Amino acid sequence: MTELTDLSIAEAREGLKRKDFSATELARAHLAAIEVANSALNAYVLPTPERALAMAKASDARIMTGEAGPLEGIPLGIKDLFATKGVRTTACSHILHGFTPPYESTVTANLWAAGAVMLGKLNNDEFAMGSSNETSFYGPVVNPWRRKGSSAQLVPGGSSGGSSAAVAARLCMGATATDTGGSIRQPAAVTGTVGIKPTYGRCSRWGIVAFASSLDQAGPIARTVRDTALLLGAMASHDPKDTTSVDAPVPDYAAAVDKGVKGLTVGIPAEYRVAGMAPEIEALWQQGVAWLKAAGAKIKEVNLPHTKYALPAYYIVAPAEASSNLARYDGVRYGLREKGHDVTSMYENTRREGFGQEVKRRILIGTYVLSAGYYDAYYGQALKVRTLTIDAFRRAYREADLLLGATTPSVAFEFGSKTADPMAMYLSDVFTIPSNLSGEPAISVPFGTGEAGLPIGVQLLGPGRSEAQLFAGARVLEIADGRP
Ligand code: GLN
């Protein structure tokens, strides 16, 4: 029999329904896998085995009485950015030391209402700032993949590196993640997993630790396109507690997965062919174009002329919002408090000890670009670039239903190889950031491996609320890649 941890969510749902195994057995199999592998991978910062077994037991009871929800008994990992009631939530920052929220995020509450089981909290870059999971207070996460013929450890991408590594290493069936500039799609691409950043507002931000509120969006990482569709269907909702939440019914994403791309026009953005992109990634991208064409899509070259300005604009807008969001961590209300001789020095000492280097860098940049005298030159300009980016996408989507590009400019890299040069690290998100600025959805799907045997992801992008079409397109690529 296949190992329980190897099943997809779709297969596990069937197996549970047929009573081939119980939710408790499924949870136990994953807890055992975590026990074996987590010390090497560091994907979980807090496994919650007791909670997992209690939730699985409740799932088994509901399966018995015919009250099973759509994700009944499915064991998931939760990025440490999501507030989980009674379970430590720190955004992997020392400043939230020991913080145990008295409330549950809307996204995780939706998952539990659908019957899912929580295995624990997953590692991430501190406050989701990073592309390699090297900024976490709890230390880096190790990608389960290795280069052919090498034992060098590689990064799992970031900021959702715990989510991507845990899913790839079968330490959960799926995971929650967040994407402010690429943190779902980039880690998915470099671990051979599927990740979708939905339309801004499709998943509620309520109870998710805020990084850059106009860009932050939650979404799932899983091993198949169908599994991400099932997860997103449960995570998404309209939420009156988040005023930017999309007030529209959640479509049946799983039903859209097999719809194909016949008759759709897929645009190929010329500007995504940037200097410095690995040739093997470019080659697979072209192969993706050929497959979509073979599946009945029309292919059309389109232009996104402001692509090269999106990255600098993001690195003004995101730190600006972060500097404001992170002002709340003052040692008074949450987590860490360092002593001081008066209240000001207590604030200073707490923030000095509590925040890591990258977070401090963002706060400094953000405060600078918002300060009087610089506001118009930086923040104002960045907002204009953001508007131009939105306009360019709008024009492209007049000509094409979806766009196809690479997810990342390179495959998984080695620890420390980009930490000394923040620009090199920031460039990891050059293809993912534009759709954060526009608030539009995009999915990364594994599409073959490069020379070193490492996974490569391609990205399908679409206009607002086109998730169903993205799932259908991604499924065509998944089949072409040999995963029927
Ligand atoms: N790597 C980008 C950053 O560091 C994106 C992070 C994210 O999407 N959370 O800001």
CSV table of C-alpha atoms and ligand atoms in Angstrom, one decimal:
chain,number,residue,atom,x,y,z
A,1,MET,CA,0.0,0.0,0.0
A,2,THR,CA,1.2,3.6,-0.7
A,3,GLU,CA,2.5,5.3,2.4
A,4,LEU,CA,-0.3,7.5,3.9
A,5,THR,CA,2.0,10.5,3.7
A,6,ASP,CA,2.5,10.1,-0.1
A,7,LEU,CA,-1.2,10.5,-0.8
A,8,SER,CA,-2.6,13.6,-2.3
A,9,ILE,CA,-5.4,15.4,-0.5
A,10,ALA,CA,-7.8,14.3,-3.2
A,11,GLU,CA,-6.7,10.7,-2.7
A,12,ALA,CA,-6.8,10.9,1.1
A,13,ARG,CA,-10.4,12.3,1.0
A,14,GLU,CA,-11.4,9.2,-1.0
A,15,GLY,CA,-9.6,6.9,1.3
A,16,LEU,CA,-11.2,8.4,4.4
A,17,LYS,CA,-14.6,8.2,2.8
A,18,ARG,CA,-14.1,4.5,2.0
A,19,LYS,CA,-12.8,4.0,5.5
A,20,ASP,CA,-9.5,2.5,4.2
A,21,PHE,CA,-7.8,4.4,7.0
A,22,SER,CA,-8.9,6.8,9.7
A,23,ALA,CA,-8.1,10.5,10.2
A,24,THR,CA,-6.2,9.4,13.4
A,25,GLU,CA,-4.0,7.0,11.3
A,26,LEU,CA,-3.4,9.7,8.8
A,27,ALA,CA,-2.5,12.2,11.5
A,28,ARG,CA,-0.2,9.7,13.2
A,29,ALA,CA,1.6,8.9,9.9
A,30,HIS,CA,2.4,12.6,9.5
A,31,LEU,CA,3.4,13.1,13.1
A,32,ALA,CA,5.8,10.2,12.8
A,33,ALA,CA,7.3,11.7,9.6
A,34,ILE,CA,7.7,15.0,11.4
A,35,GLU,CA,9.4,13.2,14.4
A,36,VAL,CA,11.9,11.6,12.0
A,37,ALA,CA,12.7,14.5,9.6
A,38,ASN,CA,12.0,17.8,11.4
A,39,SER,CA,15.3,18.0,13.2
A,40,ALA,CA,17.1,17.9,9.9
A,41,LEU,CA,14.7,20.2,7.9
A,42,ASN,CA,13.5,22.6,10.7
A,43,ALA,CA,10.3,23.1,8.7
A,44,TYR,CA,8.1,23.1,11.9
A,45,VAL,CA,8.9,25.6,14.6
A,46,LEU,CA,6.1,24.1,16.8
A,47,PRO,CA,4.6,20.7,16.1
A,48,THR,CA,1.2,20.3,17.9
A,49,PRO,CA,0.8,16.6,18.1
A,50,GLU,CA,-1.8,16.6,20.9
A,51,ARG,CA,-4.0,19.0,19.1
A,52,ALA,CA,-3.6,17.1,15.9
A,53,LEU,CA,-4.7,13.8,17.5
A,54,ALA,CA,-7.6,15.5,19.2
A,55,MET,CA,-8.8,17.1,15.9
A,56,ALA,CA,-8.3,13.9,14.0
A,57,LYS,CA,-10.4,12.0,16.6
A,58,ALA,CA,-13.2,14.6,16.2
A,59,SER,CA,-12.9,14.1,12.4
A,60,ASP,CA,-13.2,10.4,12.8
A,61,ALA,CA,-16.4,10.9,14.8
A,62,ARG,CA,-17.8,13.2,12.1
A,63,ILE,CA,-16.9,10.7,9.3
A,64,MET,CA,-18.8,8.0,11.3
A,65,THR,CA,-21.9,10.1,11.6
A,66,GLY,CA,-21.8,11.3,8.0
A,67,GLU,CA,-21.1,15.0,8.9
A,68,ALA,CA,-17.7,15.2,7.2
A,69,GLY,CA,-16.6,18.5,5.9
A,70,PRO,CA,-14.8,19.0,2.6
A,71,LEU,CA,-11.3,18.7,4.2
A,72,GLU,CA,-12.3,16.3,6.9
A,73,GLY,CA,-9.3,14.7,8.5
A,74,ILE,CA,-6.7,16.3,6.2
A,75,PRO,CA,-3.5,17.1,8.1
A,76,LEU,CA,-2.1,20.5,7.3
A,77,GLY,CA,0.8,22.7,8.5
A,78,ILE,CA,0.2,26.4,9.3
A,79,LYS,CA,2.7,29.2,8.5
A,80,ASP,CA,3.6,30.9,11.8
A,81,LEU,CA,2.1,34.2,10.4
A,82,PHE,CA,-1.4,32.9,11.0
A,83,ALA,CA,-2.8,33.5,14.5
A,84,THR,CA,-3.9,30.2,16.1
A,85,LYS,CA,-5.9,30.4,19.2
A,86,GLY,CA,-4.0,29.1,22.2
A,87,VAL,CA,-1.0,28.1,20.1
A,88,ARG,CA,2.1,30.2,20.0
A,89,THR,CA,2.3,32.5,17.0
A,90,THR,CA,5.5,34.6,16.5
A,91,ALA,CA,5.9,35.3,12.7
A,92,CYS,CA,9.3,33.7,13.5
A,93,SER,CA,10.4,36.9,15.2
A,94,HIS,CA,11.9,37.2,18.6
A,95,ILE,CA,9.8,40.3,19.2
A,96,LEU,CA,6.7,38.1,19.4
A,97,HIS,CA,8.5,35.8,21.9
A,98,GLY,CA,5.9,33.5,23.5
A,99,PHE,CA,2.9,35.3,22.1
A,100,THR,CA,-0.2,33.1,22.2
A,101,PRO,CA,-3.1,34.7,20.5
A,102,PRO,CA,-6.5,34.6,22.1
A,103,TYR,CA,-8.1,34.4,18.7
A,104,GLU,CA,-8.0,32.4,15.4
A,105,SER,CA,-7.3,33.8,12.0
A,106,THR,CA,-10.2,33.7,9.6
A,107,VAL,CA,-8.3,31.5,7.1
A,108,THR,CA,-7.4,28.9,9.7
A,109,ALA,CA,-10.9,29.1,11.3
A,110,ASN,CA,-12.3,28.3,7.8
A,111,LEU,CA,-10.0,25.3,7.4
A,112,TRP,CA,-10.9,23.9,10.8
A,113,ALA,CA,-14.6,24.4,10.0
A,114,ALA,CA,-14.0,22.3,6.8
A,115,GLY,CA,-12.6,19.5,9.0
A,116,ALA,CA,-8.8,20.0,8.5
A,117,VAL,CA,-6.4,18.9,11.2
A,118,MET,CA,-3.5,21.1,12.4
A,119,LEU,CA,-0.1,19.4,12.6
A,120,GLY,CA,1.8,22.5,13.8
A,121,LYS,CA,3.2,25.9,13.0
A,122,LEU,CA,5.6,26.2,10.1
A,123,ASN,CA,8.9,28.2,9.9
A,124,ASN,CA,9.1,31.4,7.7
A,125,ASP,CA,11.4,34.4,7.2
A,126,GLU,CA,10.9,36.8,10.1
A,127,PHE,CA,7.7,38.8,9.4
A,128,ALA,CA,7.7,37.1,6.0
A,129,MET,CA,10.6,39.3,4.9
A,130,GLY,CA,12.9,37.2,2.7
A,131,SER,CA,13.2,34.7,-0.1
A,132,SER,CA,15.3,31.9,1.5
A,133,ASN,CA,13.9,31.4,5.0
A,134,GLU,CA,17.3,32.5,6.4
A,135,THR,CA,15.9,35.5,8.4
A,136,SER,CA,13.8,33.3,10.8
A,137,PHE,CA,14.5,33.7,14.5
A,138,TYR,CA,14.2,29.9,14.6
A,139,GLY,CA,16.9,29.3,12.1
A,140,PRO,CA,16.8,28.4,8.4
A,141,VAL,CA,14.7,25.6,6.8
A,142,VAL,CA,16.5,23.0,4.6
A,143,ASN,CA,15.1,22.2,1.2
A,144,PRO,CA,14.6,18.4,0.9
A,145,TRP,CA,16.1,18.6,-2.6
A,146,ARG,CA,19.8,18.2,-3.4
A,147,ARG,CA,21.7,19.0,-6.6
A,148,LYS,CA,22.5,15.8,-8.5
A,149,GLY,CA,25.8,14.4,-7.2
A,150,SER,CA,26.0,16.9,-4.3
A,151,SER,CA,25.1,16.9,-0.7
A,152,ALA,CA,25.2,20.7,-0.3
A,153,GLN,CA,22.1,21.9,1.5
A,154,LEU,CA,19.9,24.3,-0.4
A,155,VAL,CA,17.3,26.9,0.7
A,156,PRO,CA,13.6,26.1,0.4
A,157,GLY,CA,12.7,29.6,-0.8
A,158,GLY,CA,10.9,32.1,1.3
A,159,SER,CA,9.3,33.5,3.1
A,160,SER,CA,7.0,30.4,3.2
A,161,GLY,CA,10.1,28.1,3.4
A,162,GLY,CA,8.6,25.9,6.2
A,163,SER,CA,5.4,25.5,4.2
A,164,SER,CA,7.2,24.5,0.9
A,165,ALA,CA,9.7,22.2,2.6
A,166,ALA,CA,7.1,20.5,4.8
A,167,VAL,CA,4.8,19.8,1.8
A,168,ALA,CA,7.7,18.6,-0.4
A,169,ALA,CA,9.1,16.3,2.3
A,170,ARG,CA,5.6,14.9,3.1
A,171,LEU,CA,5.5,16.3,6.6
A,172,CYS,CA,1.9,17.6,5.8
A,173,MET,CA,-0.5,17.2,2.9
A,174,GLY,CA,-0.8,20.9,2.3
A,175,ALA,CA,0.1,24.2,4.1
A,176,THR,CA,-1.1,27.7,4.5
A,177,ALA,CA,1.3,30.4,3.2
A,178,THR,CA,1.3,34.1,2.5
A,179,ASP,CA,2.5,36.1,-0.5
A,180,THR,CA,3.4,39.8,-0.3
A,181,GLY,CA,5.9,39.7,-3.1
A,182,GLY,CA,6.2,36.1,-4.1
A,183,SER,CA,6.4,34.1,-0.8
A,184,ILE,CA,3.9,31.4,-1.9
A,185,ARG,CA,5.1,31.0,-5.5
A,186,GLN,CA,8.9,31.3,-5.2
A,187,PRO,CA,9.2,28.7,-2.4
A,188,ALA,CA,6.7,26.4,-4.3
A,189,ALA,CA,8.9,26.7,-7.5
A,190,VAL,CA,12.1,25.8,-5.8
A,191,THR,CA,10.7,22.8,-3.9
A,192,GLY,CA,8.7,21.2,-6.8
A,193,THR,CA,5.3,22.1,-5.2
A,194,VAL,CA,2.2,24.0,-6.3
A,195,GLY,CA,1.4,27.4,-4.8
A,196,ILE,CA,-1.2,30.0,-5.7
A,197,LYS,CA,-1.5,33.6,-4.7
A,198,PRO,CA,-5.1,34.4,-5.1
A,199,THR,CA,-6.6,37.8,-6.0
A,200,TYR,CA,-6.0,40.4,-3.2
A,201,GLY,CA,-8.9,40.1,-0.8
A,202,ARG,CA,-9.9,36.6,-1.8
A,203,CYS,CA,-8.7,35.2,1.6
A,204,SER,CA,-9.3,37.3,4.7
A,205,ARG,CA,-6.2,39.0,6.2
A,206,TRP,CA,-7.8,39.0,9.6
A,207,GLY,CA,-5.6,37.3,12.2
A,208,ILE,CA,-2.5,37.2,9.8
A,209,VAL,CA,0.5,39.0,11.1
A,210,ALA,CA,0.6,42.1,8.9
A,211,PHE,CA,3.7,42.8,6.7
A,212,ALA,CA,2.5,45.2,3.9
A,213,SER,CA,-1.2,45.3,4.1
A,214,SER,CA,-2.0,46.5,0.5
A,215,LEU,CA,0.0,43.5,-0.8
A,216,ASP,CA,-0.4,40.7,1.7
A,217,GLN,CA,-2.5,37.7,0.5
A,218,ALA,CA,-2.9,34.2,1.9
A,219,GLY,CA,-3.0,31.1,-0.2
A,220,PRO,CA,-2.1,27.4,-0.2
A,221,ILE,CA,0.9,25.3,-1.1
A,222,ALA,CA,0.3,21.6,-1.9
A,223,ARG,CA,1.7,18.8,-4.1
A,224,THR,CA,-0.9,18.9,-6.9
A,225,VAL,CA,-3.0,21.5,-8.6
A,226,ARG,CA,-6.2,19.8,-7.5
A,227,ASP,CA,-5.1,19.9,-3.9
A,228,THR,CA,-4.4,23.6,-4.0
A,229,ALA,CA,-7.8,24.1,-5.5
A,230,LEU,CA,-9.4,22.1,-2.7
A,231,LEU,CA,-7.5,24.1,-0.1
A,232,LEU,CA,-8.2,27.5,-1.6
A,233,GLY,CA,-11.9,26.7,-1.8
A,234,ALA,CA,-11.9,26.2,2.0
A,235,MET,CA,-9.5,29.1,2.9
A,236,ALA,CA,-11.3,31.8,0.9
A,237,SER,CA,-14.3,33.6,2.2
A,238,HIS,CA,-15.8,37.1,2.4
A,239,ASP,CA,-15.0,38.4,5.9
A,240,PRO,CA,-16.6,41.5,7.4
A,241,LYS,CA,-13.6,41.7,9.8
A,242,ASP,CA,-11.3,42.5,6.8
A,243,THR,CA,-12.7,45.6,4.9
A,244,THR,CA,-10.6,44.7,1.8
A,245,SER,CA,-12.1,41.2,1.7
A,246,VAL,CA,-13.8,40.3,-1.7
A,247,ASP,CA,-17.5,40.2,-1.3
A,248,ALA,CA,-18.3,37.5,-3.8
A,249,PRO,CA,-19.2,33.8,-3.5
A,250,VAL,CA,-16.2,31.4,-3.6
A,251,PRO,CA,-16.4,29.4,-6.8
A,252,ASP,CA,-16.0,25.7,-6.9
A,253,TYR,CA,-12.3,25.7,-7.8
A,254,ALA,CA,-11.9,22.0,-7.7
A,255,ALA,CA,-14.6,21.6,-10.3
A,256,ALA,CA,-12.6,23.9,-12.6
A,257,VAL,CA,-9.4,22.0,-12.5
A,258,ASP,CA,-10.2,19.7,-15.5
A,259,LYS,CA,-11.7,22.4,-17.7
A,260,GLY,CA,-8.5,22.6,-20.0
A,261,VAL,CA,-7.4,25.7,-22.0
A,262,LYS,CA,-9.1,25.1,-25.3
A,263,GLY,CA,-10.0,28.4,-26.9
A,264,LEU,CA,-8.1,30.5,-24.3
A,265,THR,CA,-5.5,32.9,-25.4
A,266,VAL,CA,-2.2,32.7,-23.4
A,267,GLY,CA,0.0,35.7,-23.5
A,268,ILE,CA,3.8,35.5,-23.3
A,269,PRO,CA,5.2,38.7,-21.8
A,270,ALA,CA,8.3,39.7,-23.7
A,271,GLU,CA,9.7,41.6,-20.7
A,272,TYR,CA,9.9,38.4,-18.7
A,273,ARG,CA,12.9,37.4,-20.7
A,274,VAL,CA,15.3,39.2,-18.5
A,275,ALA,CA,19.1,39.1,-18.5
A,276,GLY,CA,20.4,36.8,-15.8
A,277,MET,CA,17.6,34.2,-16.2
A,278,ALA,CA,19.0,30.7,-16.2
A,279,PRO,CA,18.8,29.3,-19.7
A,280,GLU,CA,17.3,26.0,-18.4
A,281,ILE,CA,14.4,28.0,-17.0
A,282,GLU,CA,13.9,29.8,-20.2
A,283,ALA,CA,13.9,26.5,-22.1
A,284,LEU,CA,11.2,25.0,-19.9
A,285,TRP,CA,9.1,28.1,-20.2
A,286,GLN,CA,9.2,27.7,-24.0
A,287,GLN,CA,8.2,24.1,-23.6
A,288,GLY,CA,5.3,25.2,-21.4
A,289,VAL,CA,4.2,27.5,-24.3
A,290,ALA,CA,4.3,24.6,-26.7
A,291,TRP,CA,2.2,22.4,-24.3
A,292,LEU,CA,-0.5,25.0,-23.8
A,293,LYS,CA,-0.6,25.4,-27.6
A,294,ALA,CA,-0.9,21.6,-28.1
A,295,ALA,CA,-3.8,21.6,-25.6
A,296,GLY,CA,-5.7,24.1,-27.7
A,297,ALA,CA,-4.7,27.5,-26.4
A,298,LYS,CA,-3.8,30.4,-28.8
A,299,ILE,CA,-0.4,31.9,-28.0
A,300,LYS,CA,0.2,35.6,-28.3
A,301,GLU,CA,3.2,37.8,-27.4
A,302,VAL,CA,2.2,40.6,-25.1
A,303,ASN,CA,4.0,43.5,-23.4
A,304,LEU,CA,4.4,44.4,-19.7
A,305,PRO,CA,6.6,47.5,-20.2
A,306,HIS,CA,6.9,48.4,-16.6
A,307,THR,CA,8.2,45.1,-15.4
A,308,LYS,CA,11.7,46.3,-14.5
A,309,TYR,CA,10.3,49.1,-12.3
A,310,ALA,CA,8.0,46.8,-10.3
A,311,LEU,CA,10.8,45.5,-8.1
A,312,PRO,CA,12.1,48.9,-7.0
A,313,ALA,CA,8.5,50.1,-6.5
A,314,TYR,CA,7.8,47.1,-4.3
A,315,TYR,CA,10.9,47.7,-2.2
A,316,ILE,CA,9.5,51.2,-1.4
A,317,VAL,CA,5.8,50.3,-0.9
A,318,ALA,CA,6.4,47.1,1.1
A,319,PRO,CA,8.9,48.6,3.6
A,320,ALA,CA,6.8,51.8,3.9
A,321,GLU,CA,3.8,49.7,5.0
A,322,ALA,CA,5.9,47.4,7.1
A,323,SER,CA,7.5,50.3,9.0
A,324,SER,CA,4.0,51.5,9.9
A,325,ASN,CA,2.6,48.0,10.7
A,326,LEU,CA,5.6,47.1,12.8
A,327,ALA,CA,5.3,50.2,15.0
A,328,ARG,CA,2.9,48.3,17.2
A,329,TYR,CA,5.7,46.1,18.6
A,330,ASP,CA,6.8,48.2,21.4
A,331,GLY,CA,7.1,45.8,24.3
A,332,VAL,CA,3.8,46.9,25.8
A,333,ARG,CA,1.2,44.9,24.0
A,334,TYR,CA,2.7,41.7,22.7
A,335,GLY,CA,5.6,39.2,23.3
A,336,LEU,CA,9.0,40.4,24.2
A,337,ARG,CA,9.7,43.2,26.7
A,338,GLU,CA,13.3,44.3,27.5
A,339,LYS,CA,13.9,46.4,30.6
A,340,GLY,CA,14.7,50.1,30.3
A,341,HIS,CA,15.2,53.0,32.8
A,342,ASP,CA,12.1,54.7,31.4
A,343,VAL,CA,9.4,53.9,28.9
A,344,THR,CA,11.3,55.2,25.8
A,345,SER,CA,14.4,53.1,26.6
A,346,MET,CA,12.1,50.1,27.2
A,347,TYR,CA,10.7,50.6,23.7
A,348,GLU,CA,14.2,51.0,22.2
A,349,ASN,CA,15.7,48.0,24.0
A,350,THR,CA,12.7,45.8,23.1
A,351,ARG,CA,12.9,46.8,19.4
A,352,ARG,CA,16.7,46.5,19.3
A,353,GLU,CA,16.6,43.0,20.8
A,354,GLY,CA,13.4,41.8,19.2
A,355,PHE,CA,13.9,42.6,15.5
A,356,GLY,CA,16.4,40.9,13.2
A,357,GLN,CA,18.7,42.6,10.7
A,358,GLU,CA,16.5,42.3,7.7
A,359,VAL,CA,13.4,43.6,9.5
A,360,LYS,CA,15.4,46.5,10.8
A,361,ARG,CA,16.6,47.3,7.3
A,362,ARG,CA,12.9,47.3,6.1
A,363,ILE,CA,11.8,49.6,9.0
A,364,LEU,CA,14.7,52.0,8.2
A,365,ILE,CA,13.9,52.1,4.4
A,366,GLY,CA,10.2,52.4,5.1
A,367,THR,CA,10.6,55.3,7.5
A,368,TYR,CA,13.0,57.0,5.2
A,369,VAL,CA,10.8,56.9,2.1
A,370,LEU,CA,7.8,58.1,4.1
A,371,SER,CA,9.6,61.0,5.8
A,372,ALA,CA,8.9,64.6,4.9
A,373,GLY,CA,11.0,65.7,2.0
A,374,TYR,CA,11.4,62.2,0.6
A,375,TYR,CA,7.8,61.1,0.5
A,376,ASP,CA,7.1,62.5,-3.0
A,377,ALA,CA,10.4,61.4,-4.5
A,378,TYR,CA,10.1,57.8,-3.3
A,379,TYR,CA,6.7,56.7,-2.0
A,380,GLY,CA,4.8,59.0,-4.3
A,381,GLN,CA,6.8,57.8,-7.3
A,382,ALA,CA,6.4,54.1,-6.3
A,383,LEU,CA,2.6,54.5,-6.2
A,384,LYS,CA,2.7,55.9,-9.7
A,385,VAL,CA,4.7,52.9,-10.9
A,386,ARG,CA,2.2,50.7,-9.2
A,387,THR,CA,-0.6,52.3,-11.2
A,388,LEU,CA,1.3,51.9,-14.4
A,389,THR,CA,1.9,48.2,-13.6
A,390,ILE,CA,-1.9,47.8,-13.0
A,391,ASP,CA,-2.6,49.5,-16.4
A,392,ALA,CA,-0.1,47.4,-18.2
A,393,PHE,CA,-1.7,44.2,-16.9
A,394,ARG,CA,-5.1,45.5,-17.8
A,395,ARG,CA,-4.0,46.1,-21.4
A,396,ALA,CA,-2.4,42.6,-21.6
A,397,TYR,CA,-5.6,41.0,-20.3
A,398,ARG,CA,-7.5,42.7,-23.2
A,399,GLU,CA,-5.3,40.6,-25.5
A,400,ALA,CA,-4.9,37.4,-23.5
A,401,ASP,CA,-6.9,35.4,-20.9
A,402,LEU,CA,-3.8,34.2,-19.1
A,403,LEU,CA,-0.1,34.9,-19.1
A,404,LEU,CA,2.7,32.4,-18.9
A,405,GLY,CA,6.2,33.2,-17.4
A,406,ALA,CA,8.8,31.7,-15.3
A,407,THR,CA,8.2,31.9,-11.5
A,408,THR,CA,11.8,32.5,-10.5
A,409,PRO,CA,15.0,33.5,-12.3
A,410,SER,CA,17.0,30.6,-10.7
A,411,VAL,CA,16.6,27.2,-9.0
A,412,ALA,CA,17.1,26.6,-5.3
A,413,PHE,CA,20.4,28.2,-4.1
A,414,GLU,CA,22.9,27.5,-1.3
A,415,PHE,CA,22.7,29.0,2.2
A,416,GLY,CA,24.6,32.2,2.5
A,417,SER,CA,25.0,32.7,-1.2
A,418,LYS,CA,22.7,35.8,-1.3
A,419,THR,CA,22.6,37.0,2.3
A,420,ALA,CA,25.5,39.4,1.9
A,421,ASP,CA,23.9,41.2,-1.0
A,422,PRO,CA,20.2,42.2,-0.3
A,423,MET,CA,19.7,43.1,-4.0
A,424,ALA,CA,20.7,39.6,-5.1
A,425,MET,CA,18.1,38.2,-2.7
A,426,TYR,CA,15.4,40.7,-3.7
A,427,LEU,CA,15.9,39.7,-7.4
A,428,SER,CA,14.5,36.3,-6.6
A,429,ASP,CA,11.0,37.9,-6.8
A,430,VAL,CA,11.4,39.8,-10.0
A,431,PHE,CA,8.7,37.8,-11.7
A,432,THR,CA,6.3,37.4,-8.8
A,433,ILE,CA,6.2,41.0,-7.5
A,434,PRO,CA,4.2,42.6,-10.4
A,435,SER,CA,1.0,40.6,-9.6
A,436,ASN,CA,1.3,41.6,-6.0
A,437,LEU,CA,1.4,45.3,-7.0
A,438,SER,CA,-1.7,44.7,-9.2
A,439,GLY,CA,-3.5,42.4,-6.7
A,440,GLU,CA,-4.1,39.8,-9.4
A,441,PRO,CA,-3.8,36.0,-8.9
A,442,ALA,CA,-0.9,33.8,-10.1
A,443,ILE,CA,-0.1,30.1,-9.7
A,444,SER,CA,3.3,28.4,-9.8
A,445,VAL,CA,3.3,24.8,-10.9
A,446,PRO,CA,6.3,22.5,-11.1
A,447,PHE,CA,7.5,22.0,-14.7
A,448,GLY,CA,10.4,19.7,-15.0
A,449,THR,CA,13.9,19.9,-13.6
A,450,GLY,CA,17.0,21.6,-14.7
A,451,GLU,CA,20.5,20.2,-15.3
A,452,ALA,CA,21.2,19.7,-11.7
A,453,GLY,CA,18.0,17.8,-11.2
A,454,LEU,CA,16.4,20.6,-9.2
A,455,PRO,CA,12.7,21.5,-9.7
A,456,ILE,CA,11.7,24.5,-11.8
A,457,GLY,CA,8.3,26.2,-11.6
A,458,VAL,CA,6.4,28.1,-14.3
A,459,GLN,CA,3.9,30.7,-13.4
A,460,LEU,CA,0.4,31.4,-14.9
A,461,LEU,CA,-1.0,34.8,-14.2
A,462,GLY,CA,-4.5,36.0,-14.7
A,463,PRO,CA,-6.8,39.0,-14.2
A,464,GLY,CA,-8.7,39.5,-10.8
A,465,ARG,CA,-10.7,36.5,-9.7
A,466,SER,CA,-9.5,34.2,-12.6
A,467,GLU,CA,-8.3,31.6,-10.1
A,468,ALA,CA,-10.6,28.9,-11.7
A,469,GLN,CA,-8.9,29.4,-15.1
A,470,LEU,CA,-5.5,29.4,-13.5
A,471,PHE,CA,-6.2,26.0,-11.9
A,472,ALA,CA,-7.3,24.7,-15.3
A,473,GLY,CA,-4.2,26.0,-17.1
A,474,ALA,CA,-1.9,24.8,-14.3
A,475,ARG,CA,-3.5,21.3,-14.6
A,476,VAL,CA,-2.7,21.2,-18.3
A,477,LEU,CA,1.0,21.9,-17.5
A,478,GLU,CA,1.0,19.4,-14.7
A,479,ILE,CA,-0.3,16.6,-17.0
A,480,ALA,CA,2.3,17.7,-19.7
A,481,ASP,CA,4.9,17.3,-17.0
A,482,GLY,CA,3.9,13.7,-16.5
A,483,ARG,CA,1.7,13.9,-13.5
A,484,PRO,CA,-1.7,12.5,-14.7
B,1,GLN,N1,10.9,38.2,-0.8
B,1,GLN,C1,10.0,39.3,-0.7
B,1,GLN,C2,10.4,40.2,0.4
B,1,GLN,O1,11.3,39.9,1.1
B,1,GLN,C3,8.6,38.8,-0.6
B,1,GLN,C4,8.2,38.3,0.7
B,1,GLN,C5,6.8,37.9,0.8
B,1,GLN,O2,6.1,37.7,-0.2
B,1,GLN,N2,6.3,37.8,2.0
B,1,GLN,O3,9.7,41.1,0.7
